[in-house]
CSV table of C-alpha atoms in Angstrom, one decimal:
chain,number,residue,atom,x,y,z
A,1,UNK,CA,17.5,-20.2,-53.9
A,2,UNK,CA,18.6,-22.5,-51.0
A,3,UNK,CA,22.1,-22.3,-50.6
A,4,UNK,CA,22.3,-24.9,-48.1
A,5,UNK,CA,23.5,-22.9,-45.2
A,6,UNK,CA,21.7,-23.5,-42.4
A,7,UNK,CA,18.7,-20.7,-41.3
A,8,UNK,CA,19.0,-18.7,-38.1
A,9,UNK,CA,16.8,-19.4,-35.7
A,10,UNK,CA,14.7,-17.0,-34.7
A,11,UNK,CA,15.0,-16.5,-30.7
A,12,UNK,CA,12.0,-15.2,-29.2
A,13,UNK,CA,12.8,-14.7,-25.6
A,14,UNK,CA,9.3,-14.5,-23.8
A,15,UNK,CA,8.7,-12.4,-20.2
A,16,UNK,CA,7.5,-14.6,-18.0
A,17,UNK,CA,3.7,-14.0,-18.1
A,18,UNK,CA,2.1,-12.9,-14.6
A,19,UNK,CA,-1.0,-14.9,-13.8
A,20,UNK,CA,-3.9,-12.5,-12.6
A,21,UNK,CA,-4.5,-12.3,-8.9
A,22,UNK,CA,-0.8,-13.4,-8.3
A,23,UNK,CA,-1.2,-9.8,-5.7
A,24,UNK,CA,-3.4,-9.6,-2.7
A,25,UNK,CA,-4.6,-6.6,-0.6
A,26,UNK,CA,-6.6,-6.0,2.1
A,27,UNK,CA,-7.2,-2.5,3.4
A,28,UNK,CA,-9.1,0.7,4.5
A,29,UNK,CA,-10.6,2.3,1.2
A,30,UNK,CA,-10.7,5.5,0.9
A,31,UNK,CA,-12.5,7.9,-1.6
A,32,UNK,CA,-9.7,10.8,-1.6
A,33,UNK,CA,-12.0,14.0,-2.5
A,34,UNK,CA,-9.1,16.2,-3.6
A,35,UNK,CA,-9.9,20.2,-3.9
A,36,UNK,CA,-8.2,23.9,-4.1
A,37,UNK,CA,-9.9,25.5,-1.0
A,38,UNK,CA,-10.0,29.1,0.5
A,39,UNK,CA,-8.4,30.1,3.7
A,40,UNK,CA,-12.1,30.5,4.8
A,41,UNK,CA,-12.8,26.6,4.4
A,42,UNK,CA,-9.7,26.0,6.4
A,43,UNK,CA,-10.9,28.2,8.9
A,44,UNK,CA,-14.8,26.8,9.3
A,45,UNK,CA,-13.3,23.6,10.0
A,46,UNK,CA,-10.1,24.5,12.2
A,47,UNK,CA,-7.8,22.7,9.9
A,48,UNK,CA,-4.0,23.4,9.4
A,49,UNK,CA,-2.9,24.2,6.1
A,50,UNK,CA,-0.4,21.3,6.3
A,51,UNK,CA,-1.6,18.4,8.5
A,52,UNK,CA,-3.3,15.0,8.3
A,53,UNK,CA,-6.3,14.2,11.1
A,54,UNK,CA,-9.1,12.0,11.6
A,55,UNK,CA,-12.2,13.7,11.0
A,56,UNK,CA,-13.9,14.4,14.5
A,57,UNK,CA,-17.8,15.0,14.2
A,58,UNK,CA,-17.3,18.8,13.6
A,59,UNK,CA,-15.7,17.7,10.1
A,60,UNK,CA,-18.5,15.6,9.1
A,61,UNK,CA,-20.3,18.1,7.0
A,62,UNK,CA,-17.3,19.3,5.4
A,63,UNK,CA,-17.3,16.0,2.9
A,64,UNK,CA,-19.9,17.4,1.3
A,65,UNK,CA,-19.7,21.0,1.5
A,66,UNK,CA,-16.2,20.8,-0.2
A,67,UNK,CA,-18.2,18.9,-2.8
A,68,UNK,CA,-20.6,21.9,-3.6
A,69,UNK,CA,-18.4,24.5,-3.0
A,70,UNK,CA,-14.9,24.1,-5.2
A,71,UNK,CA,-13.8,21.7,-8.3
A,72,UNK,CA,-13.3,18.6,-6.8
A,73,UNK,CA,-10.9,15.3,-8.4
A,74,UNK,CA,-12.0,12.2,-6.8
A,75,UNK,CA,-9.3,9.3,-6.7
A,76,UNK,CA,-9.3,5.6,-5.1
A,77,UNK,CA,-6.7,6.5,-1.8
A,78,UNK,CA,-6.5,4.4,1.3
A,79,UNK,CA,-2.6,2.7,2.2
A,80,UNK,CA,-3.2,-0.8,0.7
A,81,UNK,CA,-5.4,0.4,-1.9
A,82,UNK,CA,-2.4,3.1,-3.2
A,83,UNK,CA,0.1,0.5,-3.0
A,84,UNK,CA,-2.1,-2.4,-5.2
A,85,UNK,CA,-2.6,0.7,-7.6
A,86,UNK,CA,0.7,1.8,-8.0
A,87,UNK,CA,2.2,-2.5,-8.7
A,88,UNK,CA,-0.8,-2.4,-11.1
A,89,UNK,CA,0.4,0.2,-12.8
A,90,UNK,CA,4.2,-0.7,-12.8
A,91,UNK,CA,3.3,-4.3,-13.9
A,92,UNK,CA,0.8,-3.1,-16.6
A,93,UNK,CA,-0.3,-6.2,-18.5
A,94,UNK,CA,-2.5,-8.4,-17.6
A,95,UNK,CA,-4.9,-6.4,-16.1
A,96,UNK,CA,-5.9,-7.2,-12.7
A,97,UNK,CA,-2.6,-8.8,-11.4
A,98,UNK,CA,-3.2,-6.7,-8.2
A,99,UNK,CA,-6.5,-7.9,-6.1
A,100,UNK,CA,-8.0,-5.9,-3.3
A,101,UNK,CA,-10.3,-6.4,-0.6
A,102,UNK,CA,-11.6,-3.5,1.8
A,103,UNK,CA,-15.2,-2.6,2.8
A,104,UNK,CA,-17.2,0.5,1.8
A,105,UNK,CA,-21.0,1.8,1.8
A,106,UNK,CA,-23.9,1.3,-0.7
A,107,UNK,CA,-23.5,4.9,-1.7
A,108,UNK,CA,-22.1,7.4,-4.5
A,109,UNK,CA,-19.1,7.5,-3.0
A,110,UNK,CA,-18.8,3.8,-2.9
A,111,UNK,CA,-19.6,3.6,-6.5
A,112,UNK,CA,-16.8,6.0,-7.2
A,113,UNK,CA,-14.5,3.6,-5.7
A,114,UNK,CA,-15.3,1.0,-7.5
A,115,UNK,CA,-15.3,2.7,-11.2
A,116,UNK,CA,-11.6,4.0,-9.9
A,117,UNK,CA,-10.4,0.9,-9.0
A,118,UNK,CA,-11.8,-0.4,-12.4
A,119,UNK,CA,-9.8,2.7,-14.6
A,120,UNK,CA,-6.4,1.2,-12.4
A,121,UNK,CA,-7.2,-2.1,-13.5
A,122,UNK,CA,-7.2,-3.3,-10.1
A,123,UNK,CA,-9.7,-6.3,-9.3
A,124,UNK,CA,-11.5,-4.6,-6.0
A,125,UNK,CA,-13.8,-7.0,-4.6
A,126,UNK,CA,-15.6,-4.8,-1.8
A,127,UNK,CA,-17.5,-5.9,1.2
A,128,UNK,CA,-20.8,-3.1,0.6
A,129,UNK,CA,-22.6,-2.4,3.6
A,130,UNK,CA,-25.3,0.1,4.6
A,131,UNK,CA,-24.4,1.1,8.1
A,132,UNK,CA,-21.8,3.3,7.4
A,133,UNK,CA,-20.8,5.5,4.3
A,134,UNK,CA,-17.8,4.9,2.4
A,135,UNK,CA,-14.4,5.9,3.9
A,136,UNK,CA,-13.5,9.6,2.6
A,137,UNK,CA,-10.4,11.6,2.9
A,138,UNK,CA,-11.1,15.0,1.9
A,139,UNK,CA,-7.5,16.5,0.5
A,140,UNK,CA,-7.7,20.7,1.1
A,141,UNK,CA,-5.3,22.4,-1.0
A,142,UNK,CA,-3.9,25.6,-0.1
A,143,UNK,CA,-1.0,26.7,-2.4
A,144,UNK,CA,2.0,24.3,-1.5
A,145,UNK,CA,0.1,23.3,1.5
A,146,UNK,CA,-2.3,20.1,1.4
A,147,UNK,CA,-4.5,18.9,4.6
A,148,UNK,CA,-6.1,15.9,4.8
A,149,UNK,CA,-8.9,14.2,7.2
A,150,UNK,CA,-10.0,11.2,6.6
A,151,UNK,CA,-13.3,9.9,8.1
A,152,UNK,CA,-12.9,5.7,8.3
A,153,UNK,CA,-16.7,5.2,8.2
A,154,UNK,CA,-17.5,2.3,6.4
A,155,UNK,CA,-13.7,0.9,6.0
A,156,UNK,CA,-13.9,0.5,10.1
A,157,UNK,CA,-16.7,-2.4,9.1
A,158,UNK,CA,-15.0,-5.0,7.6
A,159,UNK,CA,-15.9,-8.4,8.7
A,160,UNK,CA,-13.7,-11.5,8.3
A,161,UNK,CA,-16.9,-13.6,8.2
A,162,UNK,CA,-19.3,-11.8,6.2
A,163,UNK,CA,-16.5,-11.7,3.2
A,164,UNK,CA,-13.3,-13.0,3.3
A,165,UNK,CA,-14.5,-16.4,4.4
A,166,UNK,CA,-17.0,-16.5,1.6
A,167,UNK,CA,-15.6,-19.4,-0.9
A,168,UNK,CA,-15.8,-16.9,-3.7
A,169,UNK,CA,-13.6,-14.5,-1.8
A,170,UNK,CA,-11.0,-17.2,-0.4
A,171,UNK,CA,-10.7,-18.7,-3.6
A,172,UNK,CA,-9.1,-15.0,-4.9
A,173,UNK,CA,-7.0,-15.0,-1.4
A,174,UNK,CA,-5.3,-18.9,-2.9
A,175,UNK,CA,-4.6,-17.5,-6.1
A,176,UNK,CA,-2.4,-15.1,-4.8
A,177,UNK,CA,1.6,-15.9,-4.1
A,178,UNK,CA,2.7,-12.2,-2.7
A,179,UNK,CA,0.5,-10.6,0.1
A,180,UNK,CA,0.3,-7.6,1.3
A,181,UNK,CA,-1.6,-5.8,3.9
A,182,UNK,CA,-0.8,-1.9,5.5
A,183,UNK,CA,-0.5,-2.2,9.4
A,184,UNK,CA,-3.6,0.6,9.5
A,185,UNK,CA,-5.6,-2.6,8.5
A,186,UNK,CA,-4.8,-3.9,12.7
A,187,UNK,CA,-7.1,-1.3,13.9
A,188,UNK,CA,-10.0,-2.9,11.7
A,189,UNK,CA,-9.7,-6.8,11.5
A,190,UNK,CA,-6.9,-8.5,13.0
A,191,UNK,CA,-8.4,-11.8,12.4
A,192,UNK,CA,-8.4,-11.5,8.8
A,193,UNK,CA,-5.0,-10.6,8.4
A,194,UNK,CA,-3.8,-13.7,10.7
A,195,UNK,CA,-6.2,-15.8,8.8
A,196,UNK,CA,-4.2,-14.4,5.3
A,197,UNK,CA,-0.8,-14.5,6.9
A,198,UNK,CA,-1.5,-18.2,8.4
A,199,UNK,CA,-2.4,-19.4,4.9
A,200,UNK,CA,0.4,-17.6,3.1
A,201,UNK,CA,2.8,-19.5,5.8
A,202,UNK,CA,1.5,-23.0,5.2
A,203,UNK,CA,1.2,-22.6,1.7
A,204,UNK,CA,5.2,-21.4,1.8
A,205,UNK,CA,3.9,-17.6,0.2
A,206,UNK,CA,5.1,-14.2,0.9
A,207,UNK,CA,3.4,-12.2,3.2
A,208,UNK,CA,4.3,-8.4,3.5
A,209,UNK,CA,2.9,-5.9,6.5
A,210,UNK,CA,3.5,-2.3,6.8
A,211,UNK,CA,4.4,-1.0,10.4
A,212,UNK,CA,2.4,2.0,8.8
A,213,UNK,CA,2.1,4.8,11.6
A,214,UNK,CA,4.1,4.9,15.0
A,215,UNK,CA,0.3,4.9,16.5
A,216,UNK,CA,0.2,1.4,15.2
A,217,UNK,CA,3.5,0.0,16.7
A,218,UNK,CA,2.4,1.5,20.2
A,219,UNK,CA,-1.6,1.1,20.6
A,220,UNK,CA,-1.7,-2.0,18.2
A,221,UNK,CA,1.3,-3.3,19.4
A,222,UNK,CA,-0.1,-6.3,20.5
A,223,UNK,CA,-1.9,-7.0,17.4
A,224,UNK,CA,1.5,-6.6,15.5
A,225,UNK,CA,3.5,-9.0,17.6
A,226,UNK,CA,0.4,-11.7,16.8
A,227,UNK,CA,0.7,-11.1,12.7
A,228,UNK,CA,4.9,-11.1,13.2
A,229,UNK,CA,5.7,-14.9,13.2
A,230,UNK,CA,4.0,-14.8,10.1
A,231,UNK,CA,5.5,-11.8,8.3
A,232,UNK,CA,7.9,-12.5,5.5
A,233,UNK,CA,8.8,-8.7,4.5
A,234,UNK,CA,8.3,-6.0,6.7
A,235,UNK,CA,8.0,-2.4,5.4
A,236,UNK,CA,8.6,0.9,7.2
A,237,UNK,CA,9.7,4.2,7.0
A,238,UNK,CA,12.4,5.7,9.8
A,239,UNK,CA,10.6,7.2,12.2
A,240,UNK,CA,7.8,3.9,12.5
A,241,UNK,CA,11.5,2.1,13.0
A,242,UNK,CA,12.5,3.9,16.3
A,243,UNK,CA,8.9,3.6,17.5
A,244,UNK,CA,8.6,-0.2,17.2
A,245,UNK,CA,12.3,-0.5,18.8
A,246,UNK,CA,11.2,1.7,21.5
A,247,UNK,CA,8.5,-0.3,22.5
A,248,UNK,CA,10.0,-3.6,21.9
A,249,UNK,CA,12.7,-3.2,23.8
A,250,UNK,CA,15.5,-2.7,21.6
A,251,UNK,CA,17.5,-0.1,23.0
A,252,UNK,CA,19.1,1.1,20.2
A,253,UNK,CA,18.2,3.9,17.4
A,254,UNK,CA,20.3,2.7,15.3
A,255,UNK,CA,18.0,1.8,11.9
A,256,UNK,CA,20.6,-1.0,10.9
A,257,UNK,CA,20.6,-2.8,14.0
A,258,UNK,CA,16.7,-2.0,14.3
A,259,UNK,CA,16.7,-3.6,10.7
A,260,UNK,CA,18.5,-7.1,12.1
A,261,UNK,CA,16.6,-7.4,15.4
A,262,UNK,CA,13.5,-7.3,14.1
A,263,UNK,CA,15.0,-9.7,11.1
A,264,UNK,CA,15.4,-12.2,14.2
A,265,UNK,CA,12.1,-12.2,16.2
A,266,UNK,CA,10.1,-15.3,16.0
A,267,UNK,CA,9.0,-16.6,12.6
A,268,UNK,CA,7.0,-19.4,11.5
A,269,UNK,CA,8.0,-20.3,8.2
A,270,UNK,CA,11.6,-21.4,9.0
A,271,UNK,CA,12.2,-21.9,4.6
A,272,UNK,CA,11.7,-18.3,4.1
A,273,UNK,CA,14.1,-15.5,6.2
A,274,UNK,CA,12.2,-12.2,6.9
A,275,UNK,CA,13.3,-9.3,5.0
A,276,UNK,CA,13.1,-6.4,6.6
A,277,UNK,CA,12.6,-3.0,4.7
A,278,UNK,CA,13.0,0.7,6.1
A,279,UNK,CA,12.8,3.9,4.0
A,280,UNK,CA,13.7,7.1,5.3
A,281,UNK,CA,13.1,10.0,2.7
A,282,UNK,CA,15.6,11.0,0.7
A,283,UNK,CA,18.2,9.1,3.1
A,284,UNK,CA,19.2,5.3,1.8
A,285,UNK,CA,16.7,2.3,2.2
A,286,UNK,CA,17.9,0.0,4.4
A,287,UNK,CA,17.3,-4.1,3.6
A,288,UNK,CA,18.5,-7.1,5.8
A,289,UNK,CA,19.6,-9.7,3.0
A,290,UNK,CA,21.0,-12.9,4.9
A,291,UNK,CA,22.8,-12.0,7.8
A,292,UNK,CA,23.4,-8.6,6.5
A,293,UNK,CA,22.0,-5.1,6.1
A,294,UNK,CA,22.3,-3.5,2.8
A,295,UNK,CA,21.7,0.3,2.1
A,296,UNK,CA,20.5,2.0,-1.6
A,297,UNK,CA,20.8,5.7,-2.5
A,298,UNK,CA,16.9,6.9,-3.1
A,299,UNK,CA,17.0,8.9,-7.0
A,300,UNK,CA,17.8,11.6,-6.8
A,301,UNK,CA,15.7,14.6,-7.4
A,302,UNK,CA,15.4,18.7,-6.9
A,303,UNK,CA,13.5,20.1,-4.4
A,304,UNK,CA,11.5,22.4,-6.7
A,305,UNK,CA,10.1,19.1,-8.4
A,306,UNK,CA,9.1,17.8,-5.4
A,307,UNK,CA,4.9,18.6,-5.7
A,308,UNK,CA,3.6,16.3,-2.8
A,309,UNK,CA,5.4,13.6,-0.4
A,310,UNK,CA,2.3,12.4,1.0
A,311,UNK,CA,1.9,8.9,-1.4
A,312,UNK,CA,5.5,7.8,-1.6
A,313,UNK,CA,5.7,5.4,0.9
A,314,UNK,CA,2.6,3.7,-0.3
A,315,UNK,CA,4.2,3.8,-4.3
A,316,UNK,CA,7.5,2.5,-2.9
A,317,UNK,CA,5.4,-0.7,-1.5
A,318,UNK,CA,4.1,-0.9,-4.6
A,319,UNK,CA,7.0,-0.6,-7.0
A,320,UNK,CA,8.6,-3.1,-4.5
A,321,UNK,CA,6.0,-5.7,-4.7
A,322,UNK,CA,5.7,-5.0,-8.6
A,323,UNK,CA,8.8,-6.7,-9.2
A,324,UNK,CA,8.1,-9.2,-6.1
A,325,UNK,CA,5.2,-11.2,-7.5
A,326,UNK,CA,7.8,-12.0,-10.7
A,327,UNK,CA,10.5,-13.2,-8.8
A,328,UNK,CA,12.9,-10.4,-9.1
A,329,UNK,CA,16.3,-10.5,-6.9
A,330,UNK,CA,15.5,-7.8,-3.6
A,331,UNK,CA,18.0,-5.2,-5.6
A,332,UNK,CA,15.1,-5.0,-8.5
A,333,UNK,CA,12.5,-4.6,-5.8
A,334,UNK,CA,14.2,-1.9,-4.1
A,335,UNK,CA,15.2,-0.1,-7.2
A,336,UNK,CA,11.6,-0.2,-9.0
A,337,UNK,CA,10.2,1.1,-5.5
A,338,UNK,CA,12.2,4.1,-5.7
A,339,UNK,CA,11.4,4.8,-9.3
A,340,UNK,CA,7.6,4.2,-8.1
A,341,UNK,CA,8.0,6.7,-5.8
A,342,UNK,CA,10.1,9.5,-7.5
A,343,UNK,CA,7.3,9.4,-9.8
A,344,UNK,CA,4.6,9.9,-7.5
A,345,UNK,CA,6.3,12.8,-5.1
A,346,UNK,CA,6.9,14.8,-8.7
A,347,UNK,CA,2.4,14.7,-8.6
A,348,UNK,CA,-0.8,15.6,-6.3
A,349,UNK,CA,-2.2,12.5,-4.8
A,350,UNK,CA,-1.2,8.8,-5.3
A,351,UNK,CA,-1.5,10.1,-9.3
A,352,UNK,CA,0.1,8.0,-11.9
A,353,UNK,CA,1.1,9.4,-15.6
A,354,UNK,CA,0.0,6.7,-18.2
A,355,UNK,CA,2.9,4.4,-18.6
A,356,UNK,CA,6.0,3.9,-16.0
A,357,UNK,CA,9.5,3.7,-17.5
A,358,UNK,CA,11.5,1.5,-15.7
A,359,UNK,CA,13.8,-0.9,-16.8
């Protein structure tokens, strides 16, 4: 029976869908070959129970030995890679918000890469080459202890115009709005990331670096400065911080004044101010925003549930970026890259469990 009153409306309030390919990344892959090992292993190969190197030629057979000799867990690693993973994830639906370009060998390994990168429903489009394998880090696990060496190979070979000028390519690279690309990428092709970074600029995007490793900010300086103008957020963790101020002069340690002089170097894109973004463990994360600096208490969490550190800076990125490519305020970004990576320290690896819970 109508009784004449009016009907409620039904309010459906919708999430702003994502389009795919609204992230792009552009790094070293890596195959991280993760295994328990014996103290003997360790020993063959002069490795530290706790340490991270680049394998040296004496390590090159241990990729495969450690592939015969213990129960191994393959998983898609490499900086950029992690980080694309890890927004994926966080993000969810669609599938293949994240994109990622990086080069690797016509190989098993290389087919690895790509089946993992398809389970984190990440759209990896890799450059495949034959000269050199694909990128490994092998991940030895003593007790608490984990050391890793990582042998580049083929993610040293990526070549601006053999892929990321191809139309098919670029065209991925203009669907994008958020870019992102770890500063370990400077050692490999420079002249893609300015080529990314200049088009991002023009085209009024965001374009995110990593200062990634004090090696970076010292022998790559150069490289940096030339990607800079260009560089809407900048990430870092504490210690990459004092390095870069070191050698640009700075002369101060102090992380919030680091933060706001490196805020002010040269920039492009004049209708966009760089953000710049500093973690520092369990200490607060530091963010310029305007003409300030703003600091945000990490979660916090016990010691004995800490399992491995190693991916947290690369699942803060990602968390951070998540939230980014949907136009969240900063104080979202921040918060979802800390939940990013108090999940990841509490496993092995850059591991994920199957759904985040952030809100």
């Amino acid at each position: 029976m109508d009784t004449g009153e009016p009907k409620a409306k039904k309010i459906k309030l919708e999430k702003k869908k994502i389009s795919q390919n609204a992230l792009f990344g552009m790094g070293n892959p890596l195959l991280d070959i993760c295994a328990v090992v014996d103290k003997d292993f360790l020993d063959k190969y002069t490795l530290k129970p706790n340490d991270q190197i680049l394998a040296e030629d004496k390590h090159k057979a241990m990729f495969e030995e450690i592939v015969k000799k213990f129960a191994v867990e393959y998983r898609a690693g490499g900086a950029t890679q992690n980080s694309m993973k890890v927004a994926q994830w966080m993000i969810q639906k669609p599938s293949k918000v994240a994109t990622f370009f990086g080069c690797i060998g016509e190989d098993r390994f290389g087919e690895i890469l790509k089946e993992k990168a398809q389970e984190a429903h990440v759209d990896a489009h890799y450059y495949e080459q034959s000269k050199e394998p694909t990128g490994t880090c092998a991940a030895c696990i003593t007790g608490d202890n984990r050391s890793l060496v990582a042998n580049l190979a083929a993610a040293n070979c990526y070549k601006k115009d053999k892929h990321l000028d191809l139309e098919e390519n670029w065209k991925l690279v203009k669907k994008a709005k958020v870019y992102y690309i770890a500063g370990f990428f400077l050692t490999v092709s420079p002249e893609s990331i300015l080529k990314v970074a200049k088009h991002a600029s023009e085209n009024n995007k965001i374009f995110g670096i990593n200062l990634s490793a004090p090696f970076i900010c010292q022998a790559f300086k150069d490289s940096l400065l030339k990607v800079m103008p260009y560089v809407d957020v900048l990430f870092g963790n504490e210690t990459e911080a004092a390095t870069f101020a070191r050698e640009q002069g700075f002369e101060t340690e102090d992380i919030v004044e680091i933060a706001m002089k490196t805020q002010s170097l040269p920039k492009v894109n004049k209708k966009r101010q760089r953000i710049v973004v500093f973690t520092q463990g369990k200490e607060c994360t530091v963010m310029t925003k305007g003409d300030k600096v703003e600091t945000f208490p990490v979660l916090q969490i016990e010691e004995s549930e800490i399992v491995d550190t190693n991916g947290a800076g690369d699942a803060f990125v990602g968390g951070f970026l998540s939230e980014l490519v949907q136009d969240k305020p900063l104080e979202q970004c921040i918060r979802a890259g800390h939940y990013a990576a108090n999940v990841i320290i509490r496993h092995v690896g850059c591991t994920l469990p199957e759904k985040p819970d952030f809100h």
